[in-house]
Amino acid sequence: MIDISPSVMQFLLAFLVAAPLLGAVAALLPAPPGLKGRNPEQAVLRHGVTVTGVILAAAIALALGFDHDAPARFQATTDISWIPALDVRIHLGVDGISLPLLVMTALLFFLCALYSYFKLPAGPSPKAFVALLLVLESGTLATFAVLDLLLFFLAFEMVLIPMYFLIARWGGAQRQAAAWKFILYTLLGSVVMLLGLLLIGVTADTFDMVALATDNGRELSRTTQLLAVLAIGLGLAVKTPMWPLHTWLPDAHTAAPTVGSVLLAGVLLKMGTYGFVRILLPVTPEGMAAFAPYLGAFAVVGIVYGSLACLALARKGNKGDLKRLIAYSSVGHMGFVLLGIASMTPTGVNGALFANIAHGLITGLLFFLVGALKDRYGTADLDTLAGATGAALYGRAPRFGALLAFAAVASLGLPGLAGFWGEMLALFGAFDPAEGLSRPAFLTYTAVGAFGTLLTAAYLLVVVRRVCMGDPKAGPELTVADVHRYEFAAWTPLVALTVLAGLWPALLLGLTDPAVQQLLAGGTS
C-alpha cells in the first residue's frame, strides 16, 4: 500500500464517477487529426479502451491508497451541498464494502472495451456503442460510491437506458422484446423503491446514508421500517434478481451481446444486493429482521429453481441455449448472496459480499467464453454445439476447452477457487442466524441451499461433458479456432483473480469484515 494524500484520494474517487461521462461525450465528437488511426471506427474503439484503462488505473490507485487498517471508515470522502432545499448532497466515499466492487467494475469495463476493440458486436455506430458503455460505467461506479439516498437512486436508474440500447441495438434474436422486458421490470421496481427511499428521508429528516446507518433505525418507527423494507426491497430484488422477479434476466442475457451479458451479470446484478447491505441492513434493522425469513425462503427457492432450470436446459434434446443456462445459473448464485444477507450475521453478510465478487469474476468469464463459442459455431444451442458425440473442445481447441472447464468448476464452488468461499460462508451464516430469527427455518434454508450446490455441480458437469468431451473427428466441425491473443488478454485477469481470491480469501474478507461488523452494529463498533 502507498501513502496518498486525502485530497488526491478525494480526486480519484470523484474522477472514477465523472470521467466516464466526460469520455462518453468525447466519444461522440470527431477524433483529433492525429488520433484517427486507420479509420474512425478504430479511433473510437481505441478511445473506449483508453478511457476505461485510465479509470481502471485510478481505481487501482484508490485501492493502493486505501487505509487497510481502517476499512470500516469511509475514505476519499467528498461532501458538498447540491440541492439545499431538499438537503441533497454530493456525498461520495469508499469503505471496505464498496472498494472491491469499484475495482471489479472498473476491471470488467476495461476488459469489455478491450474485447470489443477486436470483436465489436454487429449493430449501429461504434461511437454510440462506446458512449453508452461509458455512461453505463459511470452509473455503476456512482452506485457504489455515493452516500446519499437520492443520489443512489439517480445512479441506480442511470444504468437502465444504456443497457436497454446495448441489448436492443447490438443484441441478437428477440432483442427488442428482451430489452423492453428488462427496462419495464426494472423501472417498475425502481418507482416503488423511490417511494421507500423518500419515506426514510422525509421521516428521518436526512438522506445521508452515513447518518442514517449510524442512527440504526432509531428515528424510524417499526411501521415505517416495514414499509421501507417492502418498497426498497422490491426494487432491489428485481435488479438482483430474486425469484420470482427474475423472469427478465434469461431473456436479457440470451439477447444481449457478449459484453452486455458480461456487464449485466458481473456488475448490474451486484447493485441490487449492494443496496440491501448498504441501505436496508443498517438503516431499517427492525424491518429487515421481520422480512429476513421471507427473504431467505425466496433465496433458497431461487437456488433450487435456477439449478433445476439449468439441468433441464443441459439435457440432451431440450435445445438449451448456453447463454440462457448461465443466466439461470445467476439466479441460483445470487440466491446464495440473498441467503447470506437474510441471515443478518457478519458471517453471512461477508459471505454475500464475497459471493458478489466471485460471481462477477466467474460468470463474467463464462459469458465471455460462451459468447466466443457462439461466434465460432454461429449458435449457442447446446444440442447443436454438442452434435452426436459432443463438441470435443478438448480435442479441437484444447486451451478454449480448458478455460471453459475451469470456469465451470469455479462456478460450481470447487474449494481453492473464488466460488467456494462466498457460498460456504452464506450457508454458515444461515446455519446460525442473527438473534431473533427463527433458527429452525434457517436450518431448513441451509439444508436446501446445500442441496442446491449439488444440483449446481450436476448441471455444470453435464455442460462440460457435452461441450468439452467427445470425438474430435466426428461431425462436420473438424476445426475450431483456439483462443486468440486478444481473448487471452481479456480473460486471463479473470482467471488469475478467481484463483487468487480462492487461495487467499483474507484479501477480500480483511476489507469487508470490519466494515460489516460496524454496519450491523449501527456504527457503534
Short mmCIF file of C-alpha atoms in Angstrom, two decimals:
data_model
loop_
_atom_site.label_atom_id
_atom_site.label_comp_id
_atom_site.label_asym_id
_atom_site.label_seq_id
_atom_site.Cartn_x
_atom_site.Cartn_y
_atom_site.Cartn_z
CA MET A 1 0.00 0.00 0.00
CA ILE A 2 1.17 3.52 -0.71
CA ASP A 3 0.72 6.81 1.11
CA ILE A 4 -1.62 9.05 -0.92
CA SER A 5 -2.82 12.37 0.45
CA PRO A 6 -6.53 12.70 1.33
CA SER A 7 -7.05 15.37 -1.35
CA VAL A 8 -5.66 13.07 -4.05
CA MET A 9 -7.84 10.21 -2.80
CA GLN A 10 -10.83 12.57 -2.97
CA PHE A 11 -9.94 13.43 -6.53
CA LEU A 12 -9.51 9.78 -7.52
CA LEU A 13 -12.98 8.79 -6.31
CA ALA A 14 -14.64 11.82 -7.93
CA PHE A 15 -12.67 11.08 -11.10
CA LEU A 16 -13.97 7.49 -11.16
CA VAL A 17 -17.55 8.74 -11.20
CA ALA A 18 -17.16 11.71 -13.56
CA ALA A 19 -14.51 10.58 -16.06
CA PRO A 20 -16.67 8.01 -17.88
CA LEU A 21 -19.30 10.71 -18.58
CA LEU A 22 -16.65 13.03 -19.99
CA GLY A 23 -15.30 10.12 -22.02
CA ALA A 24 -18.79 9.39 -23.37
CA VAL A 25 -19.15 12.99 -24.58
CA ALA A 26 -15.69 12.87 -26.16
CA ALA A 27 -16.56 9.59 -27.92
CA LEU A 28 -19.36 11.34 -29.81
CA LEU A 29 -17.05 14.14 -31.04
CA PRO A 30 -14.85 13.86 -34.15
CA ALA A 31 -11.43 12.38 -33.38
CA PRO A 32 -8.50 14.85 -33.45
CA PRO A 33 -6.44 14.55 -36.68
CA GLY A 34 -3.51 12.81 -35.02
CA LEU A 35 -5.69 10.19 -33.31
CA LYS A 36 -7.87 8.93 -36.15
CA GLY A 37 -5.87 5.75 -36.71
CA ARG A 38 -6.71 3.67 -39.76
CA ASN A 39 -10.39 4.64 -39.64
CA PRO A 40 -12.90 6.47 -37.41
CA GLU A 41 -14.29 3.17 -36.08
CA GLN A 42 -10.88 2.09 -34.84
CA ALA A 43 -10.29 5.53 -33.29
CA VAL A 44 -13.46 5.50 -31.18
CA LEU A 45 -12.93 1.91 -30.05
CA ARG A 46 -9.38 2.80 -29.05
CA HIS A 47 -10.83 5.78 -27.18
CA GLY A 48 -13.07 3.39 -25.22
CA VAL A 49 -10.11 1.18 -24.29
CA THR A 50 -8.06 4.23 -23.25
CA VAL A 51 -10.77 5.81 -21.08
CA THR A 52 -11.71 2.56 -19.32
CA GLY A 53 -7.99 1.81 -18.88
CA VAL A 54 -7.39 5.17 -17.22
CA ILE A 55 -10.41 4.60 -14.96
CA LEU A 56 -9.09 1.15 -14.01
CA ALA A 57 -5.69 2.70 -13.19
CA ALA A 58 -7.46 5.28 -10.98
CA ALA A 59 -9.41 2.50 -9.22
CA ILE A 60 -6.20 0.56 -8.57
CA ALA A 61 -4.53 3.75 -7.25
CA LEU A 62 -7.54 4.29 -4.97
CA ALA A 63 -7.21 0.71 -3.69
CA LEU A 64 -3.46 1.15 -3.12
CA GLY A 65 -4.00 4.41 -1.22
CA PHE A 66 -6.88 3.00 0.84
CA ASP A 67 -6.07 2.69 4.56
CA HIS A 68 -6.43 -1.05 5.06
CA ASP A 69 -6.06 -0.63 8.81
CA ALA A 70 -9.39 1.23 8.91
CA PRO A 71 -11.64 -0.39 6.27
CA ALA A 72 -14.77 0.40 8.29
CA ARG A 73 -14.15 4.14 7.90
CA PHE A 74 -15.33 5.97 4.80
CA GLN A 75 -12.33 7.31 2.95
CA ALA A 76 -11.76 9.64 -0.03
CA THR A 77 -14.94 11.44 1.03
CA THR A 78 -16.50 14.40 -0.73
CA ASP A 79 -19.50 16.10 0.88
CA ILE A 80 -20.86 19.26 -0.72
CA SER A 81 -24.39 20.69 -0.90
CA TRP A 82 -26.17 20.11 -4.23
CA ILE A 83 -29.89 20.82 -3.71
CA PRO A 84 -30.17 22.74 -0.39
CA ALA A 85 -33.97 22.85 -0.44
CA LEU A 86 -34.11 19.05 -0.26
CA ASP A 87 -30.85 18.70 1.69
CA VAL A 88 -29.46 16.55 -1.13
CA ARG A 89 -25.66 16.47 -1.06
CA ILE A 90 -22.99 15.20 -3.41
CA HIS A 91 -21.63 12.82 -0.83
CA LEU A 92 -19.07 10.28 -2.01
CA GLY A 93 -16.98 7.82 -0.02
CA VAL A 94 -15.49 4.35 -0.13
CA ASP A 95 -15.08 1.70 2.58
CA GLY A 96 -14.20 -1.98 2.71
CA ILE A 97 -17.62 -2.96 1.36
CA SER A 98 -17.62 -0.75 -1.74
CA LEU A 99 -13.90 -0.77 -2.65
CA PRO A 100 -13.82 -4.34 -4.10
CA LEU A 101 -16.96 -3.60 -6.13
CA LEU A 102 -15.45 -0.39 -7.53
CA VAL A 103 -12.25 -2.14 -8.60
CA MET A 104 -14.10 -5.13 -10.11
CA THR A 105 -16.45 -2.80 -12.01
CA ALA A 106 -13.55 -0.81 -13.47
CA LEU A 107 -11.77 -4.05 -14.43
CA LEU A 108 -14.78 -5.61 -16.18
CA PHE A 109 -15.49 -2.46 -18.18
CA PHE A 110 -11.86 -2.27 -19.31
CA LEU A 111 -11.85 -5.93 -20.35
CA CYS A 112 -15.14 -5.46 -22.23
CA ALA A 113 -13.78 -2.39 -24.04
CA LEU A 114 -10.62 -4.31 -24.93
CA TYR A 115 -12.62 -7.30 -26.20
CA SER A 116 -14.91 -5.01 -28.23
CA TYR A 117 -11.90 -3.35 -29.88
CA PHE A 118 -11.17 -6.66 -31.60
CA LYS A 119 -14.69 -8.14 -31.68
CA LEU A 120 -17.27 -5.36 -31.96
CA PRO A 121 -20.85 -6.72 -31.89
CA ALA A 122 -22.89 -6.13 -35.04
CA GLY A 123 -25.02 -3.02 -34.74
CA PRO A 124 -25.20 0.72 -35.40
CA SER A 125 -22.46 3.30 -34.89
CA PRO A 126 -19.38 2.28 -32.84
CA LYS A 127 -19.46 5.83 -31.44
CA ALA A 128 -22.84 5.21 -29.86
CA PHE A 129 -21.66 1.82 -28.55
CA VAL A 130 -18.62 3.29 -26.79
CA ALA A 131 -20.58 6.28 -25.45
CA LEU A 132 -23.28 4.00 -24.00
CA LEU A 133 -20.64 1.74 -22.48
CA LEU A 134 -19.04 4.71 -20.72
CA VAL A 135 -22.36 6.11 -19.46
CA LEU A 136 -23.13 2.66 -18.09
CA GLU A 137 -19.75 2.60 -16.33
CA SER A 138 -20.35 5.99 -14.74
CA GLY A 139 -23.74 4.88 -13.37
CA THR A 140 -22.43 1.64 -11.90
CA LEU A 141 -19.37 3.23 -10.31
CA ALA A 142 -21.53 6.03 -8.89
CA THR A 143 -23.93 3.49 -7.35
CA PHE A 144 -21.08 2.02 -5.30
CA ALA A 145 -19.56 5.42 -4.40
CA VAL A 146 -22.46 7.70 -3.42
CA LEU A 147 -23.63 8.11 0.19
CA ASP A 148 -26.89 9.98 -0.35
CA LEU A 149 -30.18 8.13 -0.86
CA LEU A 150 -31.40 10.30 -3.75
CA LEU A 151 -28.01 10.20 -5.48
CA PHE A 152 -28.05 6.42 -5.04
CA PHE A 153 -31.43 6.29 -6.78
CA LEU A 154 -30.24 8.51 -9.64
CA ALA A 155 -27.13 6.38 -10.16
CA PHE A 156 -29.22 3.20 -9.85
CA GLU A 157 -31.51 4.44 -12.65
CA MET A 158 -28.72 5.86 -14.80
CA VAL A 159 -27.69 2.39 -15.97
CA LEU A 160 -31.09 1.43 -17.39
CA ILE A 161 -31.10 3.43 -20.62
CA PRO A 162 -27.59 2.48 -21.82
CA MET A 163 -28.20 -1.21 -21.05
CA TYR A 164 -31.55 -1.05 -22.83
CA PHE A 165 -29.90 0.26 -26.00
CA LEU A 166 -26.98 -2.17 -25.80
CA ILE A 167 -29.49 -5.03 -25.80
CA ALA A 168 -31.98 -3.51 -28.26
CA ARG A 169 -29.47 -2.28 -30.87
CA TRP A 170 -26.48 -4.63 -30.56
CA GLY A 171 -28.22 -7.79 -29.34
CA GLY A 172 -29.25 -10.96 -31.13
CA ALA A 173 -32.61 -12.58 -31.82
CA GLN A 174 -35.62 -11.28 -29.87
CA ARG A 175 -33.53 -8.32 -28.68
CA GLN A 176 -36.35 -5.76 -28.78
CA ALA A 177 -38.68 -7.85 -26.63
CA ALA A 178 -35.87 -8.69 -24.19
CA ALA A 179 -34.81 -5.03 -23.90
CA TRP A 180 -38.39 -3.87 -23.22
CA LYS A 181 -38.89 -6.59 -20.63
CA PHE A 182 -35.64 -5.57 -18.92
CA ILE A 183 -36.49 -1.90 -18.70
CA LEU A 184 -40.16 -2.34 -17.73
CA TYR A 185 -39.35 -4.73 -14.88
CA THR A 186 -36.54 -2.58 -13.51
CA LEU A 187 -38.39 0.72 -13.93
CA LEU A 188 -41.49 -0.53 -12.15
CA GLY A 189 -39.35 -1.85 -9.31
CA SER A 190 -37.48 1.45 -9.15
CA VAL A 191 -40.66 3.52 -8.83
CA VAL A 192 -41.63 1.57 -5.72
CA MET A 193 -38.05 1.80 -4.42
CA LEU A 194 -38.10 5.60 -4.77
CA LEU A 195 -41.20 5.78 -2.56
CA GLY A 196 -39.37 3.80 0.12
CA LEU A 197 -36.27 6.00 -0.09
CA LEU A 198 -38.40 9.14 0.20
CA LEU A 199 -40.24 7.66 3.17
CA ILE A 200 -36.95 7.12 5.00
CA GLY A 201 -35.50 10.51 4.05
CA VAL A 202 -38.60 12.53 4.97
CA THR A 203 -39.21 10.64 8.22
CA ALA A 204 -35.60 10.82 9.40
CA ASP A 205 -35.15 14.35 8.03
CA THR A 206 -31.98 13.36 6.16
CA PHE A 207 -30.98 11.46 3.03
CA ASP A 208 -27.42 10.98 4.23
CA MET A 209 -26.70 7.25 4.25
CA VAL A 210 -23.90 7.52 6.82
CA ALA A 211 -26.07 9.40 9.32
CA LEU A 212 -28.96 7.00 8.74
CA ALA A 213 -26.74 3.96 9.21
CA THR A 214 -25.25 5.39 12.40
CA ASP A 215 -28.73 6.10 13.74
CA ASN A 216 -29.52 2.43 13.02
CA GLY A 217 -33.26 2.97 12.62
CA ARG A 218 -33.81 4.66 15.98
CA GLU A 219 -35.60 7.59 14.30
CA LEU A 220 -37.86 5.28 12.30
CA SER A 221 -40.91 3.54 13.74
CA ARG A 222 -41.46 -0.17 13.17
CA THR A 223 -44.24 0.54 10.67
CA THR A 224 -42.03 2.95 8.74
CA GLN A 225 -39.25 0.39 8.64
CA LEU A 226 -41.58 -2.36 7.43
CA LEU A 227 -42.96 -0.17 4.64
CA ALA A 228 -39.47 0.99 3.66
CA VAL A 229 -38.07 -2.55 3.52
CA LEU A 230 -41.04 -3.73 1.47
CA ALA A 231 -40.76 -0.87 -1.05
CA ILE A 232 -36.97 -0.61 -1.34
CA GLY A 233 -36.51 -4.36 -1.12
CA LEU A 234 -38.87 -4.89 -4.06
CA GLY A 235 -36.86 -2.57 -6.29
CA LEU A 236 -33.56 -4.12 -5.21
CA ALA A 237 -34.92 -7.67 -5.59
CA VAL A 238 -35.87 -7.02 -9.23
CA LYS A 239 -32.32 -5.88 -10.03
CA THR A 240 -30.67 -8.74 -8.08
CA PRO A 241 -32.78 -10.65 -9.42
CA MET A 242 -34.65 -12.63 -6.78
CA TRP A 243 -37.08 -15.41 -7.65
CA PRO A 244 -39.88 -14.88 -8.78
CA LEU A 245 -38.88 -11.42 -10.08
CA HIS A 246 -36.12 -12.90 -12.24
CA THR A 247 -38.00 -13.57 -15.48
CA TRP A 248 -36.47 -10.61 -17.34
CA LEU A 249 -32.93 -11.92 -16.80
CA PRO A 250 -32.75 -15.03 -19.05
CA ASP A 251 -34.27 -13.14 -21.99
CA ALA A 252 -31.93 -10.17 -21.49
CA HIS A 253 -28.84 -12.38 -21.30
CA THR A 254 -29.85 -14.50 -24.28
CA ALA A 255 -30.41 -11.46 -26.48
CA ALA A 256 -27.56 -9.24 -25.22
CA PRO A 257 -24.20 -9.01 -26.99
CA THR A 258 -21.32 -10.75 -25.23
CA VAL A 259 -20.05 -7.66 -23.42
CA GLY A 260 -23.62 -6.76 -22.45
CA SER A 261 -24.06 -10.16 -20.79
CA VAL A 262 -20.70 -9.84 -19.01
CA LEU A 263 -21.59 -6.43 -17.58
CA LEU A 264 -25.16 -7.37 -16.74
CA ALA A 265 -24.05 -10.42 -14.74
CA GLY A 266 -20.78 -9.04 -13.42
CA VAL A 267 -21.85 -5.56 -12.36
CA LEU A 268 -25.54 -4.68 -12.67
CA LEU A 269 -26.85 -7.58 -10.57
CA LYS A 270 -24.49 -6.52 -7.76
CA MET A 271 -26.23 -3.15 -7.49
CA GLY A 272 -29.31 -4.82 -6.04
CA THR A 273 -27.52 -6.86 -3.38
CA TYR A 274 -25.27 -3.88 -2.55
CA GLY A 275 -28.41 -1.85 -1.81
CA PHE A 276 -29.62 -4.50 0.64
CA VAL A 277 -26.29 -4.34 2.50
CA ARG A 278 -25.66 -0.60 2.32
CA ILE A 279 -29.19 0.69 2.97
CA LEU A 280 -31.64 -1.83 4.41
CA LEU A 281 -29.45 -3.73 6.88
CA PRO A 282 -28.13 -0.68 8.79
CA VAL A 283 -30.97 1.81 8.25
CA THR A 284 -34.00 -0.45 8.84
CA PRO A 285 -32.75 -3.31 11.04
CA GLU A 286 -36.13 -3.98 12.65
CA GLY A 287 -37.89 -4.11 9.29
CA MET A 288 -35.18 -6.38 7.85
CA ALA A 289 -35.47 -8.73 10.81
CA ALA A 290 -39.22 -9.04 10.15
CA PHE A 291 -38.74 -9.80 6.45
CA ALA A 292 -35.50 -11.81 6.71
CA PRO A 293 -37.22 -15.25 6.95
CA TYR A 294 -39.21 -14.50 3.79
CA LEU A 295 -36.10 -13.22 2.00
CA GLY A 296 -34.30 -16.42 2.98
CA ALA A 297 -37.19 -18.53 1.68
CA PHE A 298 -37.23 -16.75 -1.68
CA ALA A 299 -33.42 -17.08 -1.82
CA VAL A 300 -33.35 -20.86 -1.43
CA VAL A 301 -36.26 -21.33 -3.83
CA GLY A 302 -34.19 -19.32 -6.33
CA ILE A 303 -31.16 -21.55 -5.70
CA VAL A 304 -33.06 -24.75 -6.41
CA TYR A 305 -35.20 -23.29 -9.19
CA GLY A 306 -32.20 -21.86 -11.03
CA SER A 307 -30.33 -25.15 -10.78
CA LEU A 308 -33.30 -27.23 -11.96
CA ALA A 309 -33.83 -24.87 -14.90
CA CYS A 310 -30.16 -25.28 -15.83
CA LEU A 311 -30.41 -29.07 -15.57
CA ALA A 312 -33.41 -29.02 -17.89
CA LEU A 313 -31.59 -26.83 -20.41
CA ALA A 314 -28.46 -29.01 -20.24
CA ARG A 315 -30.33 -32.26 -21.05
CA LYS A 316 -29.86 -33.70 -24.49
CA GLY A 317 -32.73 -32.93 -26.85
CA ASN A 318 -34.01 -29.86 -24.99
CA LYS A 319 -32.37 -27.35 -27.36
CA GLY A 320 -30.97 -25.44 -24.40
CA ASP A 321 -29.20 -22.15 -25.10
CA LEU A 322 -25.90 -21.91 -23.22
CA LYS A 323 -26.28 -18.17 -22.58
CA ARG A 324 -29.75 -18.81 -21.17
CA LEU A 325 -28.37 -21.62 -19.00
CA ILE A 326 -25.71 -19.36 -17.47
CA ALA A 327 -28.37 -16.68 -16.91
CA TYR A 328 -30.44 -19.16 -14.88
CA SER A 329 -27.29 -20.16 -13.01
CA SER A 330 -27.01 -16.50 -11.94
CA VAL A 331 -30.47 -16.75 -10.34
CA GLY A 332 -29.13 -19.63 -8.23
CA HIS A 333 -25.83 -17.98 -7.36
CA MET A 334 -27.48 -14.71 -6.38
CA GLY A 335 -29.79 -16.76 -4.19
CA PHE A 336 -26.76 -17.59 -2.03
CA VAL A 337 -25.98 -13.88 -1.79
CA LEU A 338 -29.52 -13.12 -0.63
CA LEU A 339 -29.43 -16.01 1.85
CA GLY A 340 -26.27 -14.60 3.42
CA ILE A 341 -27.88 -11.17 3.70
CA ALA A 342 -31.07 -12.68 5.17
CA SER A 343 -29.07 -14.30 7.98
CA MET A 344 -28.19 -10.76 9.21
CA THR A 345 -24.92 -12.09 10.69
CA PRO A 346 -21.37 -10.91 9.99
CA THR A 347 -20.53 -14.36 8.62
CA GLY A 348 -23.48 -14.42 6.24
CA VAL A 349 -23.10 -10.83 5.04
CA ASN A 350 -19.36 -11.29 4.48
CA GLY A 351 -20.19 -14.42 2.51
CA ALA A 352 -22.73 -12.48 0.44
CA LEU A 353 -20.18 -9.77 -0.37
CA PHE A 354 -17.53 -12.37 -1.24
CA ALA A 355 -20.00 -14.27 -3.43
CA ASN A 356 -20.85 -11.00 -5.19
CA ILE A 357 -17.23 -10.55 -6.28
CA ALA A 358 -16.74 -14.24 -7.10
CA HIS A 359 -19.89 -14.30 -9.23
CA GLY A 360 -18.78 -11.19 -11.10
CA LEU A 361 -15.40 -12.71 -11.97
CA ILE A 362 -16.54 -16.25 -12.76
CA THR A 363 -19.82 -15.55 -14.56
CA GLY A 364 -18.17 -12.69 -16.45
CA LEU A 365 -15.60 -15.22 -17.69
CA LEU A 366 -18.34 -17.75 -18.54
CA PHE A 367 -20.24 -15.21 -20.65
CA PHE A 368 -17.03 -14.22 -22.43
CA LEU A 369 -16.37 -17.89 -23.25
CA VAL A 370 -19.90 -18.71 -24.36
CA GLY A 371 -20.02 -15.56 -26.50
CA ALA A 372 -16.76 -16.60 -28.17
CA LEU A 373 -18.11 -20.14 -28.63
CA LYS A 374 -21.23 -18.70 -30.29
CA ASP A 375 -19.04 -16.64 -32.63
CA ARG A 376 -17.13 -19.77 -33.65
CA TYR A 377 -20.13 -22.04 -34.19
CA GLY A 378 -22.77 -19.45 -35.06
CA THR A 379 -25.05 -20.71 -32.28
CA ALA A 380 -25.20 -21.17 -28.51
CA ASP A 381 -27.69 -24.06 -28.78
CA LEU A 382 -26.24 -26.87 -26.67
CA ASP A 383 -27.62 -29.71 -28.82
CA THR A 384 -26.19 -28.16 -31.98
CA LEU A 385 -22.84 -27.49 -30.30
CA ALA A 386 -22.55 -30.99 -28.85
CA GLY A 387 -23.69 -32.78 -32.02
CA ALA A 388 -23.84 -36.56 -31.94
CA THR A 389 -20.85 -37.25 -29.71
CA GLY A 390 -20.01 -33.90 -28.11
CA ALA A 391 -18.39 -30.65 -29.20
CA ALA A 392 -14.98 -32.12 -28.27
CA LEU A 393 -13.34 -28.81 -27.41
CA TYR A 394 -10.57 -30.68 -25.59
CA GLY A 395 -9.55 -32.17 -28.93
CA ARG A 396 -10.42 -29.32 -31.29
CA ALA A 397 -9.49 -26.26 -29.21
CA PRO A 398 -7.75 -27.54 -26.06
CA ARG A 399 -6.97 -24.17 -24.47
CA PHE A 400 -10.54 -22.97 -25.03
CA GLY A 401 -11.89 -26.23 -23.60
CA ALA A 402 -9.61 -25.97 -20.57
CA LEU A 403 -10.76 -22.40 -19.88
CA LEU A 404 -14.43 -23.40 -20.14
CA ALA A 405 -13.89 -26.34 -17.78
CA PHE A 406 -12.02 -24.06 -15.35
CA ALA A 407 -14.85 -21.52 -15.34
CA ALA A 408 -17.41 -24.29 -14.82
CA VAL A 409 -15.66 -25.86 -11.83
CA ALA A 410 -15.08 -22.40 -10.36
CA SER A 411 -18.80 -21.68 -10.73
CA LEU A 412 -19.81 -24.92 -9.01
CA GLY A 413 -17.77 -23.86 -5.96
CA LEU A 414 -14.64 -26.03 -6.13
CA PRO A 415 -12.52 -25.43 -2.98
CA GLY A 416 -9.46 -23.36 -3.79
CA LEU A 417 -11.32 -21.13 -6.24
CA ALA A 418 -13.32 -17.96 -5.58
CA GLY A 419 -16.77 -19.55 -5.93
CA PHE A 420 -16.29 -21.72 -2.83
CA TRP A 421 -15.90 -19.18 -0.03
CA GLY A 422 -18.92 -16.96 -0.56
CA GLU A 423 -21.44 -19.78 -0.78
CA MET A 424 -19.90 -21.62 2.17
CA LEU A 425 -19.97 -18.52 4.38
CA ALA A 426 -23.55 -17.74 3.33
CA LEU A 427 -24.59 -21.25 4.38
CA PHE A 428 -22.68 -20.90 7.67
CA GLY A 429 -24.47 -17.60 8.30
CA ALA A 430 -27.85 -19.22 7.67
CA PHE A 431 -26.92 -22.14 9.95
CA ASP A 432 -26.62 -19.73 12.89
CA PRO A 433 -28.73 -16.65 12.03
CA ALA A 434 -28.95 -13.41 13.98
CA GLU A 435 -30.68 -13.33 17.33
CA GLY A 436 -34.45 -13.14 16.98
CA LEU A 437 -34.62 -15.01 13.67
CA SER A 438 -36.18 -18.47 13.51
CA ARG A 439 -33.31 -20.99 13.69
CA PRO A 440 -35.44 -23.96 12.51
CA ALA A 441 -36.45 -22.00 9.40
CA PHE A 442 -32.87 -21.02 8.63
CA LEU A 443 -31.61 -24.56 9.28
CA THR A 444 -34.11 -25.67 6.63
CA TYR A 445 -32.78 -22.98 4.28
CA THR A 446 -29.23 -24.18 4.93
CA ALA A 447 -30.15 -27.76 4.03
CA VAL A 448 -31.97 -26.68 0.86
CA GLY A 449 -29.10 -24.38 -0.11
CA ALA A 450 -26.57 -27.19 0.42
CA PHE A 451 -28.71 -29.43 -1.83
CA GLY A 452 -28.61 -26.62 -4.39
CA THR A 453 -24.81 -26.82 -4.50
CA LEU A 454 -25.14 -30.48 -5.58
CA LEU A 455 -27.56 -29.52 -8.35
CA THR A 456 -25.16 -26.78 -9.46
CA ALA A 457 -22.34 -29.28 -9.75
CA ALA A 458 -24.60 -31.63 -11.71
CA TYR A 459 -25.62 -29.23 -14.48
CA LEU A 460 -22.17 -27.68 -14.88
CA LEU A 461 -20.52 -31.08 -15.19
CA VAL A 462 -23.13 -32.06 -17.79
CA VAL A 463 -22.26 -28.93 -19.77
CA VAL A 464 -18.52 -29.66 -19.56
CA ARG A 465 -19.08 -33.25 -20.69
CA ARG A 466 -21.22 -32.25 -23.67
CA VAL A 467 -19.16 -29.28 -24.82
CA CYS A 468 -15.60 -30.27 -23.97
CA MET A 469 -15.62 -34.06 -24.43
CA GLY A 470 -16.40 -36.23 -27.43
CA ASP A 471 -14.72 -37.47 -30.60
CA PRO A 472 -12.93 -34.55 -32.32
CA LYS A 473 -13.11 -36.41 -35.67
CA ALA A 474 -16.88 -36.87 -35.56
CA GLY A 475 -19.33 -34.47 -37.15
CA PRO A 476 -18.86 -31.68 -39.69
CA GLU A 477 -16.90 -29.32 -37.40
CA LEU A 478 -13.37 -30.69 -37.61
CA THR A 479 -11.56 -27.44 -36.84
CA VAL A 480 -12.41 -24.78 -34.27
CA ALA A 481 -10.23 -21.74 -33.66
CA ASP A 482 -8.49 -21.93 -30.31
CA VAL A 483 -8.11 -18.92 -28.01
CA HIS A 484 -6.95 -15.77 -29.80
CA ARG A 485 -4.40 -13.41 -28.28
CA TYR A 486 -6.92 -10.66 -27.56
CA GLU A 487 -9.15 -13.22 -25.86
CA PHE A 488 -6.27 -14.30 -23.66
CA ALA A 489 -5.68 -10.66 -22.75
CA ALA A 490 -9.35 -10.15 -21.82
CA TRP A 491 -9.82 -13.42 -19.93
CA THR A 492 -6.53 -14.00 -18.10
CA PRO A 493 -7.15 -11.34 -15.38
CA LEU A 494 -10.46 -13.02 -14.50
CA VAL A 495 -8.80 -16.44 -14.26
CA ALA A 496 -5.96 -15.07 -12.13
CA LEU A 497 -8.29 -13.23 -9.73
CA THR A 498 -10.55 -16.28 -9.41
CA VAL A 499 -7.54 -18.32 -8.29
CA LEU A 500 -6.17 -15.53 -6.08
CA ALA A 501 -9.49 -14.97 -4.27
CA GLY A 502 -9.89 -18.73 -3.83
CA LEU A 503 -6.42 -19.27 -2.36
CA TRP A 504 -6.28 -16.02 -0.38
CA PRO A 505 -9.83 -15.18 0.76
CA ALA A 506 -8.46 -12.92 3.51
CA LEU A 507 -7.62 -10.42 0.78
CA LEU A 508 -11.35 -9.66 0.47
CA LEU A 509 -12.59 -10.66 3.90
CA GLY A 510 -10.00 -8.45 5.59
CA LEU A 511 -11.61 -5.48 3.83
CA THR A 512 -15.26 -6.38 4.27
CA ASP A 513 -15.38 -7.87 7.78
CA PRO A 514 -14.60 -4.73 9.86
CA ALA A 515 -16.98 -2.69 7.72
CA VAL A 516 -19.73 -5.32 8.06
CA GLN A 517 -19.23 -5.57 11.82
CA GLN A 518 -19.65 -1.81 12.16
CA LEU A 519 -22.57 -1.70 9.73
CA LEU A 520 -24.55 -4.34 11.63
CA ALA A 521 -23.77 -2.61 14.91
CA GLY A 522 -25.11 0.71 13.62
CA GLY A 523 -21.73 2.44 13.54
CA THR A 524 -21.09 1.87 17.23
CA SER A 525 -18.14 -0.51 16.95
#
